[in-house]
Coordinates of C-alpha atoms and ligand atoms in Angstrom, one line a residue:
M25 CA 0.7 16.7 5.6
K26 CA -0.6 18.5 8.7
K27 CA -3.1 16.8 10.9
T28 CA -6.4 18.4 11.7
G29 CA -7.1 19.2 15.3
S30 CA -10.5 18.9 16.8
K31 CA -11.6 22.4 18.0
K32 CA -12.3 21.3 21.5
P33 CA -9.9 18.6 22.6
R34 CA -11.3 16.5 25.3
I35 CA -8.1 16.6 27.3
S36 CA -5.5 19.3 26.7
K37 CA -2.2 17.5 26.4
S38 CA 1.2 18.1 24.9
K39 CA 2.5 16.6 21.7
N40 CA 4.6 14.3 23.8
D41 CA 1.5 12.6 25.2
I42 CA 0.0 11.7 21.9
E43 CA 3.4 10.3 20.9
K44 CA 3.3 8.1 24.0
I45 CA -0.3 7.0 23.2
R46 CA 0.7 6.1 19.6
H47 CA 3.8 4.3 20.6
S48 CA 1.9 2.4 23.3
L49 CA -0.7 1.4 20.7
S50 CA 2.1 -0.1 18.6
H51 CA 3.0 -2.4 21.5
L52 CA -0.7 -3.3 21.9
L53 CA -0.9 -4.1 18.2
A54 CA 2.1 -6.4 18.6
A55 CA 0.5 -8.1 21.6
A56 CA -2.7 -8.6 19.6
V57 CA -0.8 -10.1 16.7
L58 CA 0.9 -12.6 19.0
Q59 CA -2.5 -13.6 20.3
I60 CA -3.6 -14.7 16.8
Y61 CA -0.1 -15.6 15.4
P62 CA 2.0 -16.8 18.4
N63 CA 4.9 -17.5 16.0
A64 CA 5.0 -14.1 14.3
K65 CA 8.4 -12.5 14.5
L66 CA 8.6 -8.8 15.6
G67 CA 10.4 -6.1 13.8
I68 CA 10.1 -2.5 15.1
G69 CA 7.1 -0.4 16.0
P70 CA 7.7 3.3 16.1
T71 CA 5.3 6.3 15.9
I72 CA 4.7 8.2 12.7
E73 CA 2.8 11.4 11.9
N74 CA -0.9 10.7 12.8
G75 CA -0.2 7.2 14.1
F76 CA 2.1 4.3 14.3
Y77 CA 3.2 1.1 12.7
Y78 CA 4.7 -2.2 13.6
D79 CA 6.6 -4.6 11.3
F80 CA 6.0 -8.4 11.5
D81 CA 7.3 -11.5 9.8
F82 CA 4.3 -13.8 9.6
G83 CA 6.4 -16.6 8.2
K84 CA 4.2 -19.0 6.1
N85 CA 1.0 -17.4 7.3
K86 CA -0.7 -15.3 4.5
I87 CA -2.5 -12.4 6.0
D88 CA -4.6 -9.7 4.4
E89 CA -6.6 -6.7 5.5
S90 CA -9.4 -8.9 6.9
V91 CA -7.2 -9.4 9.9
L92 CA -7.3 -5.7 10.8
P93 CA -10.8 -5.7 12.5
K94 CA -9.8 -8.8 14.5
L95 CA -6.7 -7.1 15.7
E96 CA -8.5 -3.9 16.5
K97 CA -11.0 -5.8 18.6
I98 CA -8.3 -7.5 20.6
M99 CA -6.6 -4.1 21.1
K100 CA -9.8 -2.5 22.3
D101 CA -10.2 -5.4 24.8
L102 CA -6.6 -4.8 26.0
I103 CA -7.2 -1.1 26.4
G104 CA -10.3 -1.7 28.5
R105 CA -8.3 -3.8 30.9
N106 CA -6.3 -0.8 32.1
L107 CA -3.0 -2.4 31.3
K108 CA 0.2 -0.8 32.8
F109 CA 3.5 -0.1 31.0
K110 CA 6.6 -0.8 33.1
R111 CA 10.1 0.0 32.1
A112 CA 13.2 -2.0 33.2
N113 CA 16.9 -2.0 32.5
V114 CA 18.4 -5.2 31.3
S115 CA 21.8 -6.6 30.5
Y116 CA 22.6 -7.9 27.0
A117 CA 22.5 -11.5 28.3
Q118 CA 19.1 -11.0 29.9
A119 CA 17.7 -9.4 26.8
K120 CA 19.0 -12.3 24.6
K121 CA 17.2 -14.7 26.9
I122 CA 13.9 -12.7 26.8
F123 CA 13.9 -12.4 23.0
K124 CA 15.4 -15.8 22.3
N125 CA 12.6 -16.6 19.8
Q126 CA 12.7 -13.1 18.1
P127 CA 15.6 -13.1 15.6
Y128 CA 15.0 -9.4 14.6
K129 CA 15.2 -8.3 18.2
L130 CA 18.3 -10.4 18.7
E131 CA 19.9 -8.6 15.7
L132 CA 19.1 -5.3 17.3
I133 CA 20.5 -6.4 20.7
E134 CA 23.8 -7.3 18.9
E135 CA 23.9 -3.9 17.4
F136 CA 23.2 -2.1 20.6
K137 CA 25.9 -4.2 22.2
K138 CA 28.4 -3.2 19.5
Q139 CA 27.5 0.5 20.1
K140 CA 27.7 -0.1 23.9
K141 CA 24.2 1.3 24.2
P142 CA 22.3 0.4 27.4
L143 CA 19.2 -1.7 26.9
T144 CA 15.7 -1.1 28.3
I145 CA 12.6 -3.2 27.9
Y146 CA 8.9 -2.2 28.4
K147 CA 6.5 -4.8 29.9
T148 CA 2.8 -4.6 29.4
L149 CA 1.1 -5.8 32.6
D150 CA -2.4 -7.0 33.1
G151 CA -2.5 -6.7 36.9
Q152 CA 0.6 -8.7 37.9
K153 CA 0.6 -10.7 34.7
E154 CA 3.0 -9.8 31.9
I155 CA 1.1 -10.0 28.6
F156 CA 3.8 -8.5 26.3
V157 CA 7.4 -7.3 26.4
D158 CA 9.3 -5.3 23.9
L159 CA 12.9 -4.0 23.5
C160 CA 12.2 -0.3 23.7
A161 CA 13.6 3.0 24.9
G162 CA 10.1 4.4 25.5
P163 CA 8.6 6.5 26.7
H164 CA 5.2 5.0 27.2
I165 CA 1.9 6.0 28.9
N166 CA 1.6 4.6 32.5
S167 CA -1.8 3.0 31.8
T168 CA -4.1 2.3 28.8
K169 CA -6.7 4.3 30.8
V170 CA -5.7 7.4 28.9
I171 CA -6.4 5.9 25.4
D172 CA -9.8 6.6 23.8
K173 CA -10.7 3.2 22.3
E174 CA -12.7 4.9 19.5
A175 CA -9.8 7.3 18.6
F176 CA -7.6 4.8 16.8
K177 CA -7.9 2.6 13.8
L178 CA -5.7 0.1 12.0
E179 CA -5.4 1.6 8.6
K180 CA -3.7 -0.7 6.1
L181 CA -1.0 -3.3 5.4
A182 CA 2.1 -2.8 3.4
G183 CA 5.4 -4.6 2.6
A184 CA 8.5 -3.2 4.2
Y185 CA 12.1 -4.5 4.0
W186 CA 13.7 -5.1 7.4
K187 CA 15.7 -1.9 8.2
G188 CA 14.5 -0.5 4.8
D189 CA 17.2 -2.5 3.0
E190 CA 16.0 -4.4 -0.1
K191 CA 18.6 -7.1 0.6
N192 CA 16.8 -8.0 3.8
A193 CA 13.6 -10.0 4.4
M194 CA 10.3 -8.4 3.3
L195 CA 8.1 -7.9 6.4
T196 CA 4.5 -7.0 6.7
R197 CA 3.9 -3.5 8.1
I198 CA 0.6 -2.8 9.8
Y199 CA -0.2 0.9 10.0
G200 CA -2.5 2.5 12.6
L201 CA -3.9 6.0 13.0
A202 CA -4.3 7.4 16.5
F203 CA -5.6 10.6 18.1
Y204 CA -6.8 11.8 21.5
T205 CA -10.4 11.8 20.4
K206 CA -12.8 10.1 18.0
N207 CA -13.6 13.5 16.6
E208 CA -10.0 14.1 15.6
L209 CA -9.8 10.6 14.0
D210 CA -13.0 11.2 12.0
N211 CA -11.7 14.6 10.8
Y212 CA -8.5 13.0 9.7
L213 CA -10.3 10.2 7.9
R214 CA -12.4 12.8 6.1
L215 CA -9.3 14.7 5.2
I216 CA -7.8 11.5 3.7
E217 CA -10.9 10.9 1.6
E218 CA -11.0 14.5 0.4
S219 CA -7.2 14.3 -0.4
K220 CA -7.7 11.2 -2.5
K221 CA -10.3 13.1 -4.6
R222 CA -7.8 15.9 -5.1
D223 CA -4.8 13.7 -5.9
H224 CA -2.9 15.8 -8.5
R225 CA -1.9 12.6 -10.4
I226 CA -5.5 11.7 -11.0
I227 CA -6.7 15.2 -11.8
G228 CA -3.7 15.7 -14.0
Q229 CA -4.7 12.6 -16.0
Q230 CA -8.4 13.5 -16.2
M231 CA -7.6 17.0 -17.4
D232 CA -4.8 15.9 -19.6
L233 CA -2.3 18.2 -18.0
F234 CA 0.8 16.0 -17.7
S235 CA 2.1 12.5 -17.6
F236 CA 5.1 10.3 -16.6
Q237 CA 6.5 7.7 -19.0
E238 CA 7.8 5.3 -16.5
E239 CA 9.4 2.9 -19.0
F240 CA 11.5 5.8 -20.3
G241 CA 12.6 7.1 -16.9
P242 CA 10.7 7.6 -13.7
G243 CA 10.4 11.0 -12.1
L244 CA 10.5 12.8 -15.4
V245 CA 7.6 15.0 -16.2
Y246 CA 5.9 15.3 -19.6
W247 CA 3.9 18.5 -19.8
H248 CA 0.9 18.1 -22.2
P249 CA -0.5 21.1 -24.1
K250 CA -3.0 22.1 -21.5
G251 CA -0.6 21.8 -18.6
G252 CA 2.0 23.4 -20.8
L253 CA -0.4 26.4 -21.4
M254 CA -0.8 26.7 -17.7
R255 CA 2.9 26.6 -17.2
V256 CA 3.4 29.4 -19.8
L257 CA 0.8 31.5 -17.9
M258 CA 2.7 30.9 -14.6
E259 CA 6.0 31.6 -16.1
N260 CA 4.8 34.8 -17.9
F261 CA 3.4 36.2 -14.7
W262 CA 6.6 35.2 -12.9
R263 CA 8.8 36.9 -15.5
E264 CA 6.8 40.1 -15.6
A265 CA 6.7 40.3 -11.8
H266 CA 10.4 39.9 -11.6
L267 CA 11.2 42.5 -14.3
K268 CA 8.9 44.9 -12.5
N269 CA 10.8 44.3 -9.3
G270 CA 14.3 45.0 -10.3
Y271 CA 15.4 41.5 -11.3
G272 CA 17.5 40.6 -14.3
I273 CA 16.5 37.4 -16.1
V274 CA 19.4 35.0 -16.9
F275 CA 19.7 31.8 -18.8
T276 CA 22.6 29.4 -18.0
P277 CA 23.8 26.0 -19.4
H278 CA 22.4 22.7 -18.3
I279 CA 25.8 21.1 -17.9
G280 CA 29.1 22.3 -16.5
K281 CA 32.6 20.9 -16.3
S282 CA 33.7 19.0 -13.2
D283 CA 36.0 21.9 -12.2
L284 CA 33.0 24.1 -11.6
W285 CA 31.5 21.6 -9.2
K286 CA 34.8 21.1 -7.5
I287 CA 35.1 24.8 -6.7
S288 CA 31.5 25.0 -5.6
G289 CA 32.0 22.0 -3.4
H290 CA 29.0 20.1 -4.8
L291 CA 31.2 17.2 -5.8
S292 CA 31.9 16.7 -2.1
F293 CA 28.8 17.6 -0.1
Y294 CA 26.2 17.1 -2.8
R295 CA 27.6 14.2 -4.8
E296 CA 25.0 11.7 -4.0
N297 CA 22.3 13.9 -5.5
M298 CA 24.2 14.3 -8.8
Y299 CA 24.1 12.1 -11.8
S300 CA 27.1 10.4 -13.2
P301 CA 29.4 12.6 -15.4
M302 CA 29.5 12.5 -19.2
K303 CA 32.7 12.7 -21.1
I304 CA 33.0 15.5 -23.7
D305 CA 36.4 15.7 -25.4
E306 CA 38.8 15.0 -22.5
D307 CA 36.7 16.5 -19.8
E308 CA 33.9 15.4 -17.4
Y309 CA 30.7 17.3 -17.4
Y310 CA 27.9 17.1 -14.9
I311 CA 24.2 17.9 -15.5
K312 CA 23.4 20.7 -13.0
P313 CA 21.7 20.0 -9.7
M314 CA 21.7 23.7 -8.9
N315 CA 22.0 27.0 -10.8
C316 CA 24.1 28.9 -8.3
P317 CA 27.6 28.3 -9.7
F318 CA 26.5 29.6 -13.1
H319 CA 25.1 32.8 -11.7
I320 CA 28.3 33.3 -9.8
Q321 CA 30.2 33.0 -13.1
I322 CA 28.1 35.7 -14.5
Y323 CA 29.0 37.9 -11.5
K324 CA 32.6 37.1 -12.0
S325 CA 32.6 37.9 -15.7
R326 CA 33.5 41.5 -14.9
T327 CA 34.8 43.6 -12.0
R328 CA 32.1 44.8 -9.7
S329 CA 31.9 47.9 -7.6
Y330 CA 29.5 48.7 -4.7
R331 CA 27.7 50.9 -7.2
D332 CA 26.6 47.8 -9.2
L333 CA 25.0 46.3 -6.1
P334 CA 22.5 45.0 -5.3
L335 CA 22.2 42.5 -8.2
R336 CA 19.1 40.3 -8.5
W337 CA 19.3 37.6 -11.1
A338 CA 16.5 35.1 -11.7
E339 CA 16.3 32.0 -13.8
L340 CA 13.7 29.4 -14.4
G341 CA 16.5 26.9 -14.1
T342 CA 15.9 23.3 -14.9
V343 CA 17.9 21.0 -12.6
Y344 CA 18.3 17.3 -12.2
R345 CA 18.8 15.6 -8.9
Y346 CA 19.0 12.0 -8.0
E347 CA 16.1 10.7 -5.9
K348 CA 15.6 7.0 -5.0
A349 CA 12.9 5.5 -7.2
G350 CA 10.9 4.6 -4.0
V351 CA 10.4 8.2 -2.9
L352 CA 9.3 9.6 -6.3
H353 CA 5.7 10.9 -6.0
G354 CA 3.8 12.5 -8.9
L355 CA 4.9 16.1 -9.4
L356 CA 5.8 16.5 -5.8
R357 CA 9.0 14.5 -5.9
V358 CA 10.7 14.2 -9.3
R359 CA 14.2 13.7 -10.7
G360 CA 14.1 16.7 -13.1
F361 CA 12.4 20.0 -12.2
T362 CA 12.5 23.8 -12.9
Q363 CA 13.3 26.0 -9.9
D364 CA 12.1 29.6 -9.9
D365 CA 15.5 30.4 -8.8
A366 CA 17.2 33.7 -8.1
H367 CA 20.4 35.0 -6.4
L368 CA 20.7 38.3 -4.6
I369 CA 24.1 39.7 -4.3
C370 CA 24.5 42.8 -2.1
T371 CA 26.7 44.7 0.4
P372 CA 26.2 44.1 4.1
E373 CA 24.5 47.5 4.4
Q374 CA 21.9 46.6 1.6
M375 CA 21.2 43.2 3.1
P376 CA 18.4 44.1 5.5
S377 CA 16.3 45.9 2.9
E378 CA 17.0 43.2 0.3
I379 CA 15.7 40.6 2.8
K380 CA 12.6 42.6 3.5
K381 CA 11.9 43.1 -0.2
V382 CA 12.4 39.5 -1.1
L383 CA 10.1 38.3 1.7
N384 CA 7.3 40.6 0.6
F385 CA 7.8 39.7 -3.0
S386 CA 7.6 36.1 -2.1
L387 CA 4.3 36.6 -0.2
Y388 CA 3.0 38.6 -3.2
I389 CA 3.7 35.8 -5.6
L390 CA 2.1 33.2 -3.4
R391 CA -1.0 35.4 -2.9
S392 CA -1.3 35.9 -6.6
F393 CA -1.9 32.2 -7.0
G394 CA -4.6 32.3 -4.3
F395 CA -2.6 31.2 -1.2
N396 CA -3.3 33.4 1.8
D397 CA -2.5 31.3 4.8
F398 CA 1.2 31.0 5.5
S399 CA 3.5 29.6 8.2
I400 CA 7.0 30.9 8.3
Y401 CA 10.0 29.2 9.8
L402 CA 13.3 30.8 10.6
S403 CA 16.2 28.3 10.8
T404 CA 19.2 29.4 12.7
K405 CA 22.9 28.5 13.1
P406 CA 23.6 24.8 13.4
K407 CA 26.5 23.3 15.4
D408 CA 28.8 22.7 12.5
A409 CA 28.6 26.0 10.6
I410 CA 31.0 28.0 8.5
G411 CA 31.2 31.8 8.4
A412 CA 31.8 34.3 11.1
T413 CA 29.4 34.4 14.1
K414 CA 29.0 38.2 13.5
H415 CA 27.7 37.6 10.0
W416 CA 25.4 34.8 11.2
N417 CA 24.0 37.1 13.8
E418 CA 23.5 40.0 11.3
A419 CA 21.9 37.8 8.8
T420 CA 19.6 35.9 11.2
H421 CA 18.6 39.2 12.8
A422 CA 17.7 40.7 9.3
L423 CA 15.6 37.6 8.5
E424 CA 13.8 37.8 11.8
R425 CA 13.1 41.5 11.5
A426 CA 11.8 41.1 7.9
I427 CA 9.3 38.4 9.2
Q428 CA 8.3 40.7 12.1
T429 CA 7.5 43.5 9.7
S430 CA 5.3 41.2 7.7
K431 CA 3.3 40.7 10.9
L432 CA 2.9 37.0 10.1
P433 CA 3.4 34.4 12.9
Y434 CA 6.6 32.4 12.7
K435 CA 8.5 29.7 14.4
I436 CA 12.2 29.5 15.0
D437 CA 13.9 26.2 14.1
K438 CA 16.9 26.6 16.4
G439 CA 20.0 25.2 14.9
G440 CA 18.0 24.0 11.8
G441 CA 19.9 26.2 9.3
A442 CA 22.2 24.8 6.6
F443 CA 25.9 24.8 7.5
Y444 CA 26.4 27.8 5.2
G445 CA 23.7 30.2 6.4
P446 CA 20.4 30.9 8.1
K447 CA 17.1 30.7 6.1
I448 CA 13.4 31.5 6.0
D449 CA 11.0 28.8 4.8
I450 CA 7.4 29.7 3.8
K451 CA 4.7 27.0 3.8
V452 CA 1.3 27.6 2.4
K453 CA -1.9 26.0 3.7
D454 CA -4.2 24.6 1.1
A455 CA -8.0 24.3 1.0
L456 CA -7.8 21.2 3.2
G457 CA -5.4 22.8 5.7
R458 CA -2.5 20.8 4.5
E459 CA 0.9 22.5 4.4
W460 CA 3.1 22.8 1.4
Q461 CA 6.7 24.0 1.4
C462 CA 7.1 26.7 -1.2
S463 CA 9.5 29.5 -0.7
T464 CA 13.0 29.5 0.7
I465 CA 15.2 32.5 1.3
Q466 CA 18.6 31.1 2.1
F467 CA 21.7 33.0 3.1
D468 CA 25.1 31.7 1.9
F469 CA 28.5 32.5 3.5
N470 CA 30.1 29.6 1.6
M471 CA 29.8 30.2 -2.1
P472 CA 31.1 33.8 -2.1
E473 CA 34.2 32.5 -0.3
K474 CA 34.7 29.4 -2.5
F475 CA 34.4 31.4 -5.7
Q476 CA 36.3 34.4 -4.3
M477 CA 33.5 36.8 -5.2
K478 CA 34.6 40.4 -4.8
Y479 CA 33.4 44.0 -5.2
T480 CA 35.3 47.3 -4.7
D481 CA 33.9 49.3 -1.8
K482 CA 33.7 53.1 -1.4
N483 CA 37.3 53.2 -0.2
G484 CA 38.6 51.2 -3.1
K485 CA 39.0 48.1 -1.0
Q486 CA 38.1 44.6 -2.2
Q487 CA 35.2 43.1 -0.2
Q488 CA 33.2 39.9 -0.3
P489 CA 29.5 40.5 -1.1
Y490 CA 26.6 38.8 0.7
M491 CA 24.7 36.2 -1.4
I492 CA 21.2 35.0 -0.9
H493 CA 19.5 32.1 -2.8
R494 CA 15.8 32.2 -3.1
A495 CA 13.0 30.2 -4.8
L496 CA 9.5 31.5 -4.3
M497 CA 7.3 28.8 -5.8
G498 CA 10.1 26.3 -5.1
S499 CA 9.8 24.3 -8.3
L500 CA 7.2 24.8 -11.0
E501 CA 6.4 21.1 -11.0
R502 CA 5.8 20.9 -7.2
F503 CA 3.9 24.2 -7.2
F504 CA 1.7 23.0 -10.0
G505 CA 1.0 19.8 -8.0
A506 CA 0.0 22.0 -5.0
L507 CA -2.2 24.2 -7.2
I508 CA -4.0 21.2 -8.6
E509 CA -4.7 19.7 -5.2
N510 CA -5.6 23.1 -3.7
Y511 CA -8.2 23.8 -6.4
A512 CA -9.1 20.2 -7.2
G513 CA -8.8 21.3 -10.8
A514 CA -11.1 24.3 -10.5
F515 CA -8.2 26.8 -11.1
P516 CA -8.6 30.5 -10.8
F517 CA -9.9 32.1 -14.0
W518 CA -6.5 33.4 -15.2
L519 CA -5.0 29.9 -15.1
M520 CA -7.8 27.8 -16.6
P521 CA -6.9 26.3 -20.0
T522 CA -10.4 27.0 -21.2
Q523 CA -12.0 30.0 -19.4
I524 CA -15.3 30.4 -21.1
K525 CA -17.6 27.9 -22.9
L526 CA -20.4 29.1 -25.2
L527 CA -23.2 26.7 -25.9
P528 CA -25.6 27.5 -28.8
V529 CA -29.0 26.0 -28.0
T530 CA -29.3 24.7 -31.6
D531 CA -27.2 24.9 -34.8
K532 CA -29.1 28.0 -35.8
F533 CA -27.3 29.9 -33.1
S534 CA -23.8 28.6 -33.9
P535 CA -22.8 31.7 -36.0
F536 CA -23.9 33.9 -33.1
A537 CA -21.7 31.9 -30.7
Y538 CA -18.7 32.1 -32.9
Q539 CA -19.2 35.9 -33.2
I540 CA -19.0 36.2 -29.4
K541 CA -16.1 33.8 -29.3
E542 CA -14.2 36.1 -31.7
K543 CA -14.9 39.2 -29.6
L544 CA -13.7 37.5 -26.4
E545 CA -10.7 36.1 -28.1
N546 CA -9.8 39.6 -29.2
E547 CA -9.5 40.3 -25.5
N548 CA -7.1 37.4 -25.1
F549 CA -9.6 35.1 -23.3
R550 CA -9.6 31.4 -24.0
V551 CA -13.0 30.4 -25.3
D552 CA -14.6 27.2 -26.6
V553 CA -17.9 26.8 -28.5
D554 CA -19.6 23.4 -27.8
D555 CA -22.1 23.0 -30.7
S556 CA -21.9 19.2 -30.6
N557 CA -25.0 17.1 -30.9
G558 CA -25.9 16.5 -27.2
T559 CA -28.8 18.1 -25.5
I560 CA -28.2 21.5 -24.0
S561 CA -28.4 20.1 -20.4
K562 CA -25.9 17.4 -21.3
R563 CA -23.5 20.0 -22.7
I564 CA -23.9 22.2 -19.6
R565 CA -23.1 19.2 -17.5
N566 CA -20.0 18.4 -19.5
A567 CA -18.7 22.0 -19.1
E568 CA -19.4 21.8 -15.4
V569 CA -17.4 18.6 -15.1
E570 CA -14.5 20.4 -16.9
K571 CA -14.8 23.0 -14.2
I572 CA -15.1 25.8 -16.8
P573 CA -15.3 29.2 -14.9
Y574 CA -18.0 30.7 -17.1
I575 CA -20.7 28.9 -19.2
I576 CA -23.0 30.9 -21.5
V577 CA -26.0 29.3 -23.3
L578 CA -27.0 31.2 -26.4
G579 CA -30.5 31.2 -28.1
Q580 CA -33.1 33.5 -29.6
K581 CA -33.6 35.6 -26.5
E582 CA -29.9 36.3 -26.1
L583 CA -29.6 37.2 -29.8
E584 CA -32.4 39.7 -29.4
S585 CA -31.7 41.2 -26.0
G586 CA -27.9 41.3 -26.1
K587 CA -27.7 40.1 -22.5
L588 CA -25.7 37.0 -21.8
P589 CA -27.0 34.4 -19.3
L590 CA -23.9 33.7 -17.2
R591 CA -23.4 30.6 -15.2
E592 CA -20.5 30.9 -12.8
R593 CA -18.6 27.9 -11.7
G594 CA -19.9 26.6 -8.4
S595 CA -23.1 28.7 -8.5
K596 CA -26.6 27.5 -9.5
E597 CA -27.8 30.9 -10.4
I598 CA -27.9 32.5 -13.8
R599 CA -27.2 36.2 -14.1
F600 CA -27.7 38.4 -17.1
I601 CA -24.8 40.5 -18.2
S602 CA -23.8 42.6 -21.2
L603 CA -20.8 41.5 -23.2
K604 CA -19.0 44.7 -22.2
D605 CA -19.5 44.1 -18.5
F606 CA -18.6 40.4 -18.9
I607 CA -15.3 41.4 -20.5
E608 CA -14.7 43.7 -17.6
L609 CA -15.5 41.0 -15.1
C610 CA -13.0 38.7 -16.8
R611 CA -10.2 41.3 -17.1
N612 CA -10.4 42.0 -13.4
Q613 CA -9.4 38.5 -12.6
I614 CA -6.0 38.6 -14.4
P615 CA -3.3 39.5 -11.9
K616 CA -1.2 42.4 -12.9
P617 CA 2.5 42.4 -12.0
Q618 CA 3.1 45.0 -9.2
K619 CA 6.1 46.6 -7.8
I620 CA 6.5 45.4 -4.2
Q621 CA 8.3 47.4 -1.5
Ligands
ZN730 ZN1 8.1 0.9 22.8
ZN731 ZN1 21.4 29.1 -5.4

């Protein structure tokens, strides 16, 4: 999640400085804890996004969140004393002496000793007096003077295993938030509050969109009929857009023999993300973590000439990947998901225009779902890469040129590419300014080589094609989660399970409502009539809670005049509209698949 920045920072500083402030606050937290619990044992205290934490072993002392304000108060006092941070190099023997009552620190010292890493400590000084010392590589601020006392807050407690290993002791982690200014902290706290209200797991439950059945397997999504309907709408749009843009749609098996995964290399470099094999006859089969090897087999099913290229094959391919139970998170991190996958196979000459097309297509798809704020990242060649430097340069250049033509700002992640090729990542910003990773356009110099993919060029010679993997929404599950949180359930008209609600004032007008419903349904809109017993204002209220885009109340006046009183979602006003104009209004909100250049 991206942090919000205050518009006018009090002091303009680099990222490095806020890291130093956060890390120094973690030391002050530990110092404060030792003031209340002198026997507490210290784990580690690093910075994290938006703040810091420190792990403690409180032994027999039971602590709860009521300790946080007390600790905050002590930390504020410490900050006000303009404490200094001072670094020193120490020998292993010296360090062992300093931390003789700190078993976790002693363990770290032993480790560093084994790795022959030099040790440094940071002392926190009140004048000449040392009030705290930590085993630490730094860096730290020089003085607590630069910390704004009002710009940090101890956030919460959590259990955390020492070194993240469940075989180790469970420590108590205290989390803190820290920014330059109080304004930034307040903005962040507001963002957290707002994010909680938009949590896709809660909205998904309220709107009956999907569920997880933990007892029958965590991280596996059950799409309920309303969520299923939305998925169909997403998929239909996706398919039509792909067909319109020169893609072939393919379907491939969910499992494949071990030989396939050996050739692709997945059984070596991707093994830990794959599930155990199942035995069928005498062979071992694996459930697919990726669709690529299957698409390559389709390519290899016949001889290919340069005239056949480029090939663009897309599949809504359901894959299964192992994720640790602890990192699973609603729809955002699951064990089974459907990628909106595609592979582009082309000649080197076709590559630049293919890249440009696929980038524009990607932006078009994301915009169709209402995302308009993008950040683009270009990841370049890492140290350990395969493939010729010449090819890397060509590919990276083509990716960068395509981004430049899109006129969108981008950042270069130098050396951040996969070992088999450079890539573009597109993140979208949601209504709260949070970033969501969606599209990836990934070059691959590895698979064509491993599978010996060939085509015959103009001169009758065998050549290896270029191959590009791409997913635009990423996975349908994750993208759906992002949509829910972006819209807080108030989806665009074309995606809403129920688009229009008709409310007859009394039973007398029910037949009139059903007549209109039929007319709207003939236009393929999804319409409900609520002629239940409640008062009209109660029924309007219910429809509003359901975030229905259009609510229409029907009575005598409407029957006579033929004008419909339209209540639009989010607006208090009522406007009168003819049925014909209303149908037109609705039609205009359905995205039509376009051909993108
Ligand atoms: Zn430190
Ligand atoms: Zn792929």
